[in-house]
Amino acid sequence: MTAKNKRSYICVIGAAIAFGTMEIALKVGGASFPALQMTFLRFLIGGLVLLPFALVDLKKRGCRLNRTDLGYLFLLGIINTGFSMTLFQMGVMMTNAGLAAIIISTNPVFTMIFAHFLVNDRFTRKKAVVLILSVTGLFAVANPDSFDSGSSLKGILIVIVAAAGFGLYTALGKRRIDKIGGLAQNSFSFLLGSVAELIVLLAAGQPVFSGISADNIGVLLYVGVIVTGFGYVCYMKAIELAGPSTASVSFFIKPVIAVILAALILDEKITWNMVVGMILISAGFLYNLKGKAPAASEKEN
């Protein structure tokens, strides 16, 4: 195994661990902060953590952001931070963390659908198989008969809409990622999305920074720095080293980590439908990786 491959696997594992602890941290943090405020603070911190890496990458690319780029990044920020992740925070508080982790991990399926219309990424037979497996997995996960006291159908539906929103963000993001780069695109869209979130908070008369205390600053920093900052740095570095297909492995390791940790930390039950759904969704991702180009030759698109 080459040193480059070792670094890429470390980055994939780092991203999987960061993303895999997200729902637990959001559920704990959500006890102290309303959804809008939590999302604003999370992406403000995460965007600032990514900013130095983004500026270095922009300089390396020789890229200067113009008004059109900033408008595009602002739109991405509204879709991701203002819409998708705000809904996700709400959904996490209405369902179990492990269940939410499995559902949000289906976002690549929505990306495939949106990409077909937005970036002329043709919907192939292979993608249809992935869609069928993932949707079947979603139906298994969202089976009302197997809900425990920590989950609700409303919460699950909200998380599904959040996953679709993140899929739209990812698909739309493909339009300029070659120019801007993943680090800058995430950092600036996070920060601009936080501005949009701030406007809503102020207009609604909701707290912005109040409520932060010694009791909750730890989980807030964890969500902002580790999950939203470090996690995305690892994910983007994995793409750079090994390509998007290898990096995407982190998304089907994530729910396994989340389900196990939710059982250990939050005493959530691991139900049969969660296991079946996770297996079906993971099978879809693995099938999608089948026949991909070798990591060394993959290009970010």
PDB file of C-alpha atoms in Angstrom:
ATOM      1  CA  MET A   1       0.000   0.000   0.000  1.00  0.00           C
ATOM      2  CA  THR A   2       1.405   3.394  -0.997  1.00  0.00           C
ATOM      3  CA  ALA A   3       1.722   6.339   1.374  1.00  0.00           C
ATOM      4  CA  LYS A   4      -0.917   8.155  -0.692  1.00  0.00           C
ATOM      5  CA  ASN A   5      -3.384   5.286  -0.268  1.00  0.00           C
ATOM      6  CA  LYS A   6      -2.729   5.169   3.473  1.00  0.00           C
ATOM      7  CA  ARG A   7      -3.446   8.912   3.748  1.00  0.00           C
ATOM      8  CA  SER A   8      -6.638   8.547   1.725  1.00  0.00           C
ATOM      9  CA  TYR A   9      -7.913   5.723   3.952  1.00  0.00           C
ATOM     10  CA  ILE A  10      -7.100   7.746   7.080  1.00  0.00           C
ATOM     11  CA  CYS A  11      -9.092  10.650   5.629  1.00  0.00           C
ATOM     12  CA  VAL A  12     -12.057   8.386   4.779  1.00  0.00           C
ATOM     13  CA  ILE A  13     -12.076   6.969   8.308  1.00  0.00           C
ATOM     14  CA  GLY A  14     -11.683  10.460   9.808  1.00  0.00           C
ATOM     15  CA  ALA A  15     -14.655  11.742   7.788  1.00  0.00           C
ATOM     16  CA  ALA A  16     -16.744   8.671   8.679  1.00  0.00           C
ATOM     17  CA  ILE A  17     -16.073   9.093  12.405  1.00  0.00           C
ATOM     18  CA  ALA A  18     -16.809  12.838  12.316  1.00  0.00           C
ATOM     19  CA  PHE A  19     -19.997  12.382  10.292  1.00  0.00           C
ATOM     20  CA  GLY A  20     -20.960   9.273  12.272  1.00  0.00           C
ATOM     21  CA  THR A  21     -21.074  11.211  15.546  1.00  0.00           C
ATOM     22  CA  MET A  22     -23.058  14.103  14.035  1.00  0.00           C
ATOM     23  CA  GLU A  23     -26.593  13.036  14.937  1.00  0.00           C
ATOM     24  CA  ILE A  24     -25.689  12.232  18.549  1.00  0.00           C
ATOM     25  CA  ALA A  25     -23.986  15.617  18.983  1.00  0.00           C
ATOM     26  CA  LEU A  26     -26.885  17.430  17.282  1.00  0.00           C
ATOM     27  CA  LYS A  27     -29.392  15.672  19.541  1.00  0.00           C
ATOM     28  CA  VAL A  28     -27.426  16.606  22.674  1.00  0.00           C
ATOM     29  CA  GLY A  29     -26.863  20.172  21.454  1.00  0.00           C
ATOM     30  CA  GLY A  30     -30.480  20.502  20.387  1.00  0.00           C
ATOM     31  CA  ALA A  31     -31.525  20.257  24.023  1.00  0.00           C
ATOM     32  CA  SER A  32     -29.866  23.656  24.578  1.00  0.00           C
ATOM     33  CA  PHE A  33     -30.442  25.473  21.281  1.00  0.00           C
ATOM     34  CA  PRO A  34     -33.445  25.872  18.932  1.00  0.00           C
ATOM     35  CA  ALA A  35     -32.961  24.365  15.456  1.00  0.00           C
ATOM     36  CA  LEU A  36     -32.341  27.693  13.675  1.00  0.00           C
ATOM     37  CA  GLN A  37     -29.775  28.865  16.218  1.00  0.00           C
ATOM     38  CA  MET A  38     -28.002  25.521  16.387  1.00  0.00           C
ATOM     39  CA  THR A  39     -27.692  25.356  12.610  1.00  0.00           C
ATOM     40  CA  PHE A  40     -26.492  28.970  12.399  1.00  0.00           C
ATOM     41  CA  LEU A  41     -23.805  28.459  15.045  1.00  0.00           C
ATOM     42  CA  ARG A  42     -22.729  25.095  13.633  1.00  0.00           C
ATOM     43  CA  PHE A  43     -22.162  26.333  10.086  1.00  0.00           C
ATOM     44  CA  LEU A  44     -20.671  29.649  11.168  1.00  0.00           C
ATOM     45  CA  ILE A  45     -18.018  27.782  13.174  1.00  0.00           C
ATOM     46  CA  GLY A  46     -17.560  25.110  10.493  1.00  0.00           C
ATOM     47  CA  GLY A  47     -17.237  27.680   7.712  1.00  0.00           C
ATOM     48  CA  LEU A  48     -14.596  29.598   9.671  1.00  0.00           C
ATOM     49  CA  VAL A  49     -12.653  26.377  10.369  1.00  0.00           C
ATOM     50  CA  LEU A  50     -12.635  25.579   6.628  1.00  0.00           C
ATOM     51  CA  LEU A  51     -11.819  29.147   5.562  1.00  0.00           C
ATOM     52  CA  PRO A  52      -7.978  29.014   5.858  1.00  0.00           C
ATOM     53  CA  PHE A  53      -7.887  25.752   3.863  1.00  0.00           C
ATOM     54  CA  ALA A  54     -10.287  27.254   1.314  1.00  0.00           C
ATOM     55  CA  LEU A  55      -8.187  30.390   0.804  1.00  0.00           C
ATOM     56  CA  VAL A  56      -5.023  28.327   0.307  1.00  0.00           C
ATOM     57  CA  ASP A  57      -6.831  26.120  -2.224  1.00  0.00           C
ATOM     58  CA  LEU A  58      -8.215  29.126  -4.118  1.00  0.00           C
ATOM     59  CA  LYS A  59      -4.725  30.607  -4.338  1.00  0.00           C
ATOM     60  CA  LYS A  60      -3.341  27.301  -5.599  1.00  0.00           C
ATOM     61  CA  ARG A  61      -6.051  27.215  -8.279  1.00  0.00           C
ATOM     62  CA  GLY A  62      -5.472  30.852  -9.233  1.00  0.00           C
ATOM     63  CA  CYS A  63      -9.186  31.440  -8.712  1.00  0.00           C
ATOM     64  CA  ARG A  64     -10.733  34.783  -7.768  1.00  0.00           C
ATOM     65  CA  LEU A  65     -14.392  34.726  -6.823  1.00  0.00           C
ATOM     66  CA  ASN A  66     -16.568  37.203  -8.733  1.00  0.00           C
ATOM     67  CA  ARG A  67     -20.100  38.412  -8.004  1.00  0.00           C
ATOM     68  CA  THR A  68     -21.666  35.570  -9.964  1.00  0.00           C
ATOM     69  CA  ASP A  69     -19.638  33.046  -7.952  1.00  0.00           C
ATOM     70  CA  LEU A  70     -20.709  34.644  -4.674  1.00  0.00           C
ATOM     71  CA  GLY A  71     -24.361  34.640  -5.765  1.00  0.00           C
ATOM     72  CA  TYR A  72     -24.047  30.964  -6.665  1.00  0.00           C
ATOM     73  CA  LEU A  73     -22.421  30.197  -3.286  1.00  0.00           C
ATOM     74  CA  PHE A  74     -25.137  32.161  -1.492  1.00  0.00           C
ATOM     75  CA  LEU A  75     -27.796  30.044  -3.242  1.00  0.00           C
ATOM     76  CA  LEU A  76     -25.955  26.866  -2.202  1.00  0.00           C
ATOM     77  CA  GLY A  77     -25.805  28.189   1.361  1.00  0.00           C
ATOM     78  CA  ILE A  78     -29.551  28.814   1.466  1.00  0.00           C
ATOM     79  CA  ILE A  79     -30.282  25.313   0.108  1.00  0.00           C
ATOM     80  CA  ASN A  80     -27.878  23.532   2.465  1.00  0.00           C
ATOM     81  CA  THR A  81     -27.662  25.570   5.675  1.00  0.00           C
ATOM     82  CA  GLY A  82     -30.958  27.464   5.521  1.00  0.00           C
ATOM     83  CA  PHE A  83     -33.161  24.638   4.256  1.00  0.00           C
ATOM     84  CA  SER A  84     -31.632  21.141   4.423  1.00  0.00           C
ATOM     85  CA  MET A  85     -29.612  21.265   7.635  1.00  0.00           C
ATOM     86  CA  THR A  86     -32.182  23.319   9.545  1.00  0.00           C
ATOM     87  CA  LEU A  87     -34.780  20.684   8.700  1.00  0.00           C
ATOM     88  CA  PHE A  88     -32.277  17.977   9.602  1.00  0.00           C
ATOM     89  CA  GLN A  89     -31.744  19.502  13.052  1.00  0.00           C
ATOM     90  CA  MET A  90     -35.519  19.571  13.558  1.00  0.00           C
ATOM     91  CA  GLY A  91     -35.869  15.987  12.347  1.00  0.00           C
ATOM     92  CA  VAL A  92     -33.076  14.692  14.587  1.00  0.00           C
ATOM     93  CA  MET A  93     -34.933  16.052  17.610  1.00  0.00           C
ATOM     94  CA  MET A  94     -38.088  14.157  16.549  1.00  0.00           C
ATOM     95  CA  THR A  95     -36.516  10.773  15.892  1.00  0.00           C
ATOM     96  CA  ASN A  96     -33.682   8.548  17.047  1.00  0.00           C
ATOM     97  CA  ALA A  97     -30.143   9.618  16.173  1.00  0.00           C
ATOM     98  CA  GLY A  98     -29.279   6.253  14.607  1.00  0.00           C
ATOM     99  CA  LEU A  99     -32.391   6.277  12.447  1.00  0.00           C
ATOM    100  CA  ALA A 100     -31.715   9.841  11.286  1.00  0.00           C
ATOM    101  CA  ALA A 101     -28.130   8.852  10.393  1.00  0.00           C
ATOM    102  CA  ILE A 102     -29.325   6.019   8.148  1.00  0.00           C
ATOM    103  CA  ILE A 103     -31.858   8.226   6.362  1.00  0.00           C
ATOM    104  CA  ILE A 104     -29.545  11.206   5.764  1.00  0.00           C
ATOM    105  CA  SER A 105     -26.967   8.802   4.311  1.00  0.00           C
ATOM    106  CA  THR A 106     -29.323   8.227   1.369  1.00  0.00           C
ATOM    107  CA  ASN A 107     -28.565  11.743   0.115  1.00  0.00           C
ATOM    108  CA  PRO A 108     -26.350  10.445  -2.776  1.00  0.00           C
ATOM    109  CA  VAL A 109     -29.492   8.852  -4.262  1.00  0.00           C
ATOM    110  CA  PHE A 110     -31.171  12.259  -4.414  1.00  0.00           C
ATOM    111  CA  THR A 111     -27.951  13.701  -5.821  1.00  0.00           C
ATOM    112  CA  MET A 112     -28.136  11.229  -8.730  1.00  0.00           C
ATOM    113  CA  ILE A 113     -31.723  12.247  -9.482  1.00  0.00           C
ATOM    114  CA  PHE A 114     -31.059  16.006  -9.355  1.00  0.00           C
ATOM    115  CA  ALA A 115     -27.774  15.682 -11.253  1.00  0.00           C
ATOM    116  CA  HIS A 116     -29.639  14.080 -14.162  1.00  0.00           C
ATOM    117  CA  PHE A 117     -31.590  17.326 -14.664  1.00  0.00           C
ATOM    118  CA  LEU A 118     -29.099  19.951 -13.454  1.00  0.00           C
ATOM    119  CA  VAL A 119     -25.699  18.851 -14.758  1.00  0.00           C
ATOM    120  CA  ASN A 120     -26.596  16.389 -17.536  1.00  0.00           C
ATOM    121  CA  ASP A 121     -25.331  13.460 -15.470  1.00  0.00           C
ATOM    122  CA  ARG A 122     -27.237  10.679 -17.255  1.00  0.00           C
ATOM    123  CA  PHE A 123     -29.453   8.411 -15.124  1.00  0.00           C
ATOM    124  CA  THR A 124     -28.139   4.940 -15.960  1.00  0.00           C
ATOM    125  CA  ARG A 125     -29.448   1.427 -15.317  1.00  0.00           C
ATOM    126  CA  LYS A 126     -26.893   1.063 -12.523  1.00  0.00           C
ATOM    127  CA  LYS A 127     -28.240   4.200 -10.855  1.00  0.00           C
ATOM    128  CA  ALA A 128     -31.764   2.831 -11.174  1.00  0.00           C
ATOM    129  CA  VAL A 129     -30.700  -0.302  -9.246  1.00  0.00           C
ATOM    130  CA  VAL A 130     -29.091   1.902  -6.570  1.00  0.00           C
ATOM    131  CA  LEU A 131     -32.315   3.940  -6.376  1.00  0.00           C
ATOM    132  CA  ILE A 132     -34.488   0.825  -5.963  1.00  0.00           C
ATOM    133  CA  LEU A 133     -32.252  -0.638  -3.235  1.00  0.00           C
ATOM    134  CA  SER A 134     -32.041   2.658  -1.359  1.00  0.00           C
ATOM    135  CA  VAL A 135     -35.761   3.412  -1.556  1.00  0.00           C
ATOM    136  CA  THR A 136     -36.518  -0.127  -0.362  1.00  0.00           C
ATOM    137  CA  GLY A 137     -34.093   0.484   2.496  1.00  0.00           C
ATOM    138  CA  LEU A 138     -35.870   3.750   3.308  1.00  0.00           C
ATOM    139  CA  PHE A 139     -39.248   1.978   3.437  1.00  0.00           C
ATOM    140  CA  ALA A 140     -37.746  -0.601   5.805  1.00  0.00           C
ATOM    141  CA  VAL A 141     -36.300   2.109   8.050  1.00  0.00           C
ATOM    142  CA  ALA A 142     -39.502   4.176   8.021  1.00  0.00           C
ATOM    143  CA  ASN A 143     -41.788   1.278   8.976  1.00  0.00           C
ATOM    144  CA  PRO A 144     -44.149   2.802  11.599  1.00  0.00           C
ATOM    145  CA  ASP A 145     -44.835  -0.614  13.161  1.00  0.00           C
ATOM    146  CA  SER A 146     -41.240  -0.840  14.369  1.00  0.00           C
ATOM    147  CA  PHE A 147     -40.879   2.679  15.821  1.00  0.00           C
ATOM    148  CA  ASP A 148     -39.868   2.957  19.430  1.00  0.00           C
ATOM    149  CA  SER A 149     -40.733   5.834  21.767  1.00  0.00           C
ATOM    150  CA  GLY A 150     -37.930   8.049  20.411  1.00  0.00           C
ATOM    151  CA  SER A 151     -39.146   8.229  16.819  1.00  0.00           C
ATOM    152  CA  SER A 152     -42.082   9.725  14.940  1.00  0.00           C
ATOM    153  CA  LEU A 153     -43.256   9.514  11.341  1.00  0.00           C
ATOM    154  CA  LYS A 154     -43.163  13.321  11.114  1.00  0.00           C
ATOM    155  CA  GLY A 155     -39.517  13.382  12.202  1.00  0.00           C
ATOM    156  CA  ILE A 156     -38.583  10.704   9.665  1.00  0.00           C
ATOM    157  CA  LEU A 157     -40.345  12.549   6.832  1.00  0.00           C
ATOM    158  CA  ILE A 158     -38.531  15.767   7.779  1.00  0.00           C
ATOM    159  CA  VAL A 159     -35.152  13.960   7.679  1.00  0.00           C
ATOM    160  CA  ILE A 160     -36.023  12.497   4.249  1.00  0.00           C
ATOM    161  CA  VAL A 161     -36.757  16.025   2.945  1.00  0.00           C
ATOM    162  CA  ALA A 162     -33.470  17.168   4.496  1.00  0.00           C
ATOM    163  CA  ALA A 163     -31.625  14.364   2.670  1.00  0.00           C
ATOM    164  CA  ALA A 164     -33.271  15.468  -0.589  1.00  0.00           C
ATOM    165  CA  GLY A 165     -32.201  19.050   0.099  1.00  0.00           C
ATOM    166  CA  PHE A 166     -28.611  17.980   0.681  1.00  0.00           C
ATOM    167  CA  GLY A 167     -28.770  15.948  -2.538  1.00  0.00           C
ATOM    168  CA  LEU A 168     -29.869  19.094  -4.387  1.00  0.00           C
ATOM    169  CA  TYR A 169     -27.014  21.059  -2.786  1.00  0.00           C
ATOM    170  CA  THR A 170     -24.485  18.433  -3.886  1.00  0.00           C
ATOM    171  CA  ALA A 171     -25.851  18.147  -7.438  1.00  0.00           C
ATOM    172  CA  LEU A 172     -26.030  21.907  -7.957  1.00  0.00           C
ATOM    173  CA  GLY A 173     -22.552  22.197  -6.452  1.00  0.00           C
ATOM    174  CA  LYS A 174     -21.121  20.157  -9.326  1.00  0.00           C
ATOM    175  CA  ARG A 175     -21.644  23.075 -11.707  1.00  0.00           C
ATOM    176  CA  ARG A 176     -18.654  25.104 -10.475  1.00  0.00           C
ATOM    177  CA  ILE A 177     -16.684  22.768  -8.252  1.00  0.00           C
ATOM    178  CA  ASP A 178     -13.976  22.377 -10.910  1.00  0.00           C
ATOM    179  CA  LYS A 179     -13.370  26.123 -10.772  1.00  0.00           C
ATOM    180  CA  ILE A 180     -13.915  26.883  -7.088  1.00  0.00           C
ATOM    181  CA  GLY A 181     -12.907  23.587  -5.470  1.00  0.00           C
ATOM    182  CA  GLY A 182     -14.715  21.652  -2.777  1.00  0.00           C
ATOM    183  CA  LEU A 183     -13.089  23.354   0.211  1.00  0.00           C
ATOM    184  CA  ALA A 184     -13.907  26.891  -0.935  1.00  0.00           C
ATOM    185  CA  GLN A 185     -17.360  25.903  -2.127  1.00  0.00           C
ATOM    186  CA  ASN A 186     -18.219  24.406   1.263  1.00  0.00           C
ATOM    187  CA  SER A 187     -16.568  27.120   3.357  1.00  0.00           C
ATOM    188  CA  PHE A 188     -18.119  30.091   1.557  1.00  0.00           C
ATOM    189  CA  SER A 189     -21.535  28.456   1.149  1.00  0.00           C
ATOM    190  CA  PHE A 190     -21.511  27.602   4.876  1.00  0.00           C
ATOM    191  CA  LEU A 191     -20.665  31.190   5.812  1.00  0.00           C
ATOM    192  CA  LEU A 192     -23.115  32.778   3.360  1.00  0.00           C
ATOM    193  CA  GLY A 193     -25.796  30.317   4.442  1.00  0.00           C
ATOM    194  CA  SER A 194     -25.113  31.373   8.029  1.00  0.00           C
ATOM    195  CA  VAL A 195     -25.726  34.997   6.988  1.00  0.00           C
ATOM    196  CA  ALA A 196     -29.121  33.991   5.576  1.00  0.00           C
ATOM    197  CA  GLU A 197     -29.854  32.072   8.776  1.00  0.00           C
ATOM    198  CA  LEU A 198     -28.835  35.106  10.845  1.00  0.00           C
ATOM    199  CA  ILE A 199     -31.299  37.321   8.967  1.00  0.00           C
ATOM    200  CA  VAL A 200     -34.107  34.861   9.727  1.00  0.00           C
ATOM    201  CA  LEU A 201     -33.094  34.649  13.396  1.00  0.00           C
ATOM    202  CA  LEU A 202     -33.098  38.438  13.761  1.00  0.00           C
ATOM    203  CA  ALA A 203     -36.381  38.844  11.877  1.00  0.00           C
ATOM    204  CA  ALA A 204     -38.026  36.190  14.063  1.00  0.00           C
ATOM    205  CA  GLY A 205     -36.604  37.685  17.262  1.00  0.00           C
ATOM    206  CA  GLN A 206     -34.871  34.423  18.134  1.00  0.00           C
ATOM    207  CA  PRO A 207     -31.576  34.180  20.075  1.00  0.00           C
ATOM    208  CA  VAL A 208     -28.339  34.368  18.109  1.00  0.00           C
ATOM    209  CA  PHE A 209     -25.510  33.896  20.606  1.00  0.00           C
ATOM    210  CA  SER A 210     -27.419  33.914  23.886  1.00  0.00           C
ATOM    211  CA  GLY A 211     -27.775  30.601  25.674  1.00  0.00           C
ATOM    212  CA  ILE A 212     -24.154  29.547  25.167  1.00  0.00           C
ATOM    213  CA  SER A 213     -22.760  28.387  28.496  1.00  0.00           C
ATOM    214  CA  ALA A 214     -20.021  26.269  30.033  1.00  0.00           C
ATOM    215  CA  ASP A 215     -22.453  23.339  29.980  1.00  0.00           C
ATOM    216  CA  ASN A 216     -23.079  23.361  26.219  1.00  0.00           C
ATOM    217  CA  ILE A 217     -20.018  25.062  24.678  1.00  0.00           C
ATOM    218  CA  GLY A 218     -18.266  21.690  24.388  1.00  0.00           C
ATOM    219  CA  VAL A 219     -20.926  20.047  22.219  1.00  0.00           C
ATOM    220  CA  LEU A 220     -21.330  23.239  20.174  1.00  0.00           C
ATOM    221  CA  LEU A 221     -17.601  23.363  19.393  1.00  0.00           C
ATOM    222  CA  TYR A 222     -17.590  19.636  18.649  1.00  0.00           C
ATOM    223  CA  VAL A 223     -20.400  19.993  16.107  1.00  0.00           C
ATOM    224  CA  GLY A 224     -18.852  23.101  14.544  1.00  0.00           C
ATOM    225  CA  VAL A 225     -15.138  22.234  14.596  1.00  0.00           C
ATOM    226  CA  ILE A 226     -15.028  18.421  14.392  1.00  0.00           C
ATOM    227  CA  VAL A 227     -18.192  17.453  12.511  1.00  0.00           C
ATOM    228  CA  THR A 228     -18.691  20.417  10.184  1.00  0.00           C
ATOM    229  CA  GLY A 229     -15.043  21.507   9.949  1.00  0.00           C
ATOM    230  CA  PHE A 230     -12.691  18.556  10.393  1.00  0.00           C
ATOM    231  CA  GLY A 231     -15.159  16.119   8.804  1.00  0.00           C
ATOM    232  CA  TYR A 232     -15.385  18.114   5.582  1.00  0.00           C
ATOM    233  CA  VAL A 233     -11.610  18.689   5.461  1.00  0.00           C
ATOM    234  CA  CYS A 234     -11.070  14.911   5.667  1.00  0.00           C
ATOM    235  CA  TYR A 235     -13.766  14.236   3.082  1.00  0.00           C
ATOM    236  CA  MET A 236     -12.379  16.769   0.586  1.00  0.00           C
ATOM    237  CA  LYS A 237      -8.833  15.522   1.153  1.00  0.00           C
ATOM    238  CA  ALA A 238     -10.012  11.946   0.501  1.00  0.00           C
ATOM    239  CA  ILE A 239     -11.526  13.116  -2.809  1.00  0.00           C
ATOM    240  CA  GLU A 240      -8.252  14.824  -3.709  1.00  0.00           C
ATOM    241  CA  LEU A 241      -6.144  11.744  -2.875  1.00  0.00           C
ATOM    242  CA  ALA A 242      -8.361   8.898  -4.068  1.00  0.00           C
ATOM    243  CA  GLY A 243     -11.339  10.285  -5.957  1.00  0.00           C
ATOM    244  CA  PRO A 244     -15.032  10.772  -5.111  1.00  0.00           C
ATOM    245  CA  SER A 245     -15.975   7.091  -5.208  1.00  0.00           C
ATOM    246  CA  THR A 246     -13.447   6.104  -2.541  1.00  0.00           C
ATOM    247  CA  ALA A 247     -14.349   9.166  -0.460  1.00  0.00           C
ATOM    248  CA  SER A 248     -18.041   8.235  -0.612  1.00  0.00           C
ATOM    249  CA  VAL A 249     -17.263   5.076   1.384  1.00  0.00           C
ATOM    250  CA  SER A 250     -17.410   7.324   4.455  1.00  0.00           C
ATOM    251  CA  PHE A 251     -21.148   7.785   3.866  1.00  0.00           C
ATOM    252  CA  PHE A 252     -21.990   4.122   4.327  1.00  0.00           C
ATOM    253  CA  ILE A 253     -19.570   3.643   7.228  1.00  0.00           C
ATOM    254  CA  LYS A 254     -21.222   6.639   8.931  1.00  0.00           C
ATOM    255  CA  PRO A 255     -24.625   5.064   9.753  1.00  0.00           C
ATOM    256  CA  VAL A 256     -22.984   1.960  11.230  1.00  0.00           C
ATOM    257  CA  ILE A 257     -20.928   4.154  13.585  1.00  0.00           C
ATOM    258  CA  ALA A 258     -23.960   6.318  14.396  1.00  0.00           C
ATOM    259  CA  VAL A 259     -26.273   3.378  15.182  1.00  0.00           C
ATOM    260  CA  ILE A 260     -23.712   1.692  17.462  1.00  0.00           C
ATOM    261  CA  LEU A 261     -22.805   4.906  19.308  1.00  0.00           C
ATOM    262  CA  ALA A 262     -26.463   5.912  19.663  1.00  0.00           C
ATOM    263  CA  ALA A 263     -27.145   2.553  21.319  1.00  0.00           C
ATOM    264  CA  LEU A 264     -24.154   2.959  23.667  1.00  0.00           C
ATOM    265  CA  ILE A 265     -24.504   6.671  24.487  1.00  0.00           C
ATOM    266  CA  LEU A 266     -28.231   7.408  24.124  1.00  0.00           C
ATOM    267  CA  ASP A 267     -29.554   3.916  24.938  1.00  0.00           C
ATOM    268  CA  GLU A 268     -31.373   3.736  21.599  1.00  0.00           C
ATOM    269  CA  LYS A 269     -32.599   0.348  20.405  1.00  0.00           C
ATOM    270  CA  ILE A 270     -31.154  -1.233  17.281  1.00  0.00           C
ATOM    271  CA  THR A 271     -34.308  -2.565  15.608  1.00  0.00           C
ATOM    272  CA  TRP A 272     -34.600  -5.149  12.845  1.00  0.00           C
ATOM    273  CA  ASN A 273     -35.833  -2.602  10.312  1.00  0.00           C
ATOM    274  CA  MET A 274     -32.816  -0.348  10.932  1.00  0.00           C
ATOM    275  CA  VAL A 275     -30.458  -3.256  10.241  1.00  0.00           C
ATOM    276  CA  VAL A 276     -32.360  -4.301   7.083  1.00  0.00           C
ATOM    277  CA  GLY A 277     -32.538  -0.722   5.829  1.00  0.00           C
ATOM    278  CA  MET A 278     -28.832  -0.141   6.485  1.00  0.00           C
ATOM    279  CA  ILE A 279     -27.911  -3.337   4.613  1.00  0.00           C
ATOM    280  CA  LEU A 280     -30.057  -2.415   1.591  1.00  0.00           C
ATOM    281  CA  ILE A 281     -28.785   1.168   1.416  1.00  0.00           C
ATOM    282  CA  SER A 282     -25.163   0.037   1.829  1.00  0.00           C
ATOM    283  CA  ALA A 283     -25.692  -2.608  -0.877  1.00  0.00           C
ATOM    284  CA  GLY A 284     -26.838   0.160  -3.204  1.00  0.00           C
ATOM    285  CA  PHE A 285     -23.717   2.233  -2.519  1.00  0.00           C
ATOM    286  CA  LEU A 286     -21.437  -0.781  -2.966  1.00  0.00           C
ATOM    287  CA  TYR A 287     -23.135  -1.646  -6.251  1.00  0.00           C
ATOM    288  CA  ASN A 288     -22.631   1.951  -7.398  1.00  0.00           C
ATOM    289  CA  LEU A 289     -18.888   1.617  -6.699  1.00  0.00           C
ATOM    290  CA  LYS A 290     -18.679  -1.553  -8.802  1.00  0.00           C
ATOM    291  CA  GLY A 291     -16.711  -1.008 -11.977  1.00  0.00           C
ATOM    292  CA  LYS A 292     -15.557   2.489 -11.045  1.00  0.00           C
ATOM    293  CA  ALA A 293     -12.250   3.753 -12.410  1.00  0.00           C
ATOM    294  CA  PRO A 294      -9.184   3.161 -10.270  1.00  0.00           C
ATOM    295  CA  ALA A 295      -8.722   5.721  -7.529  1.00  0.00           C
ATOM    296  CA  ALA A 296      -5.616   7.199  -9.064  1.00  0.00           C
ATOM    297  CA  SER A 297      -7.410   8.090 -12.252  1.00  0.00           C
ATOM    298  CA  GLU A 298     -10.644   9.415 -10.767  1.00  0.00           C
ATOM    299  CA  LYS A 299     -11.387  13.075 -11.137  1.00  0.00           C
ATOM    300  CA  GLU A 300     -13.687  15.203  -9.097  1.00  0.00           C
ATOM    301  CA  ASN A 301     -16.708  16.221 -11.111  1.00  0.00           C
TER     302      ASN A 301
END
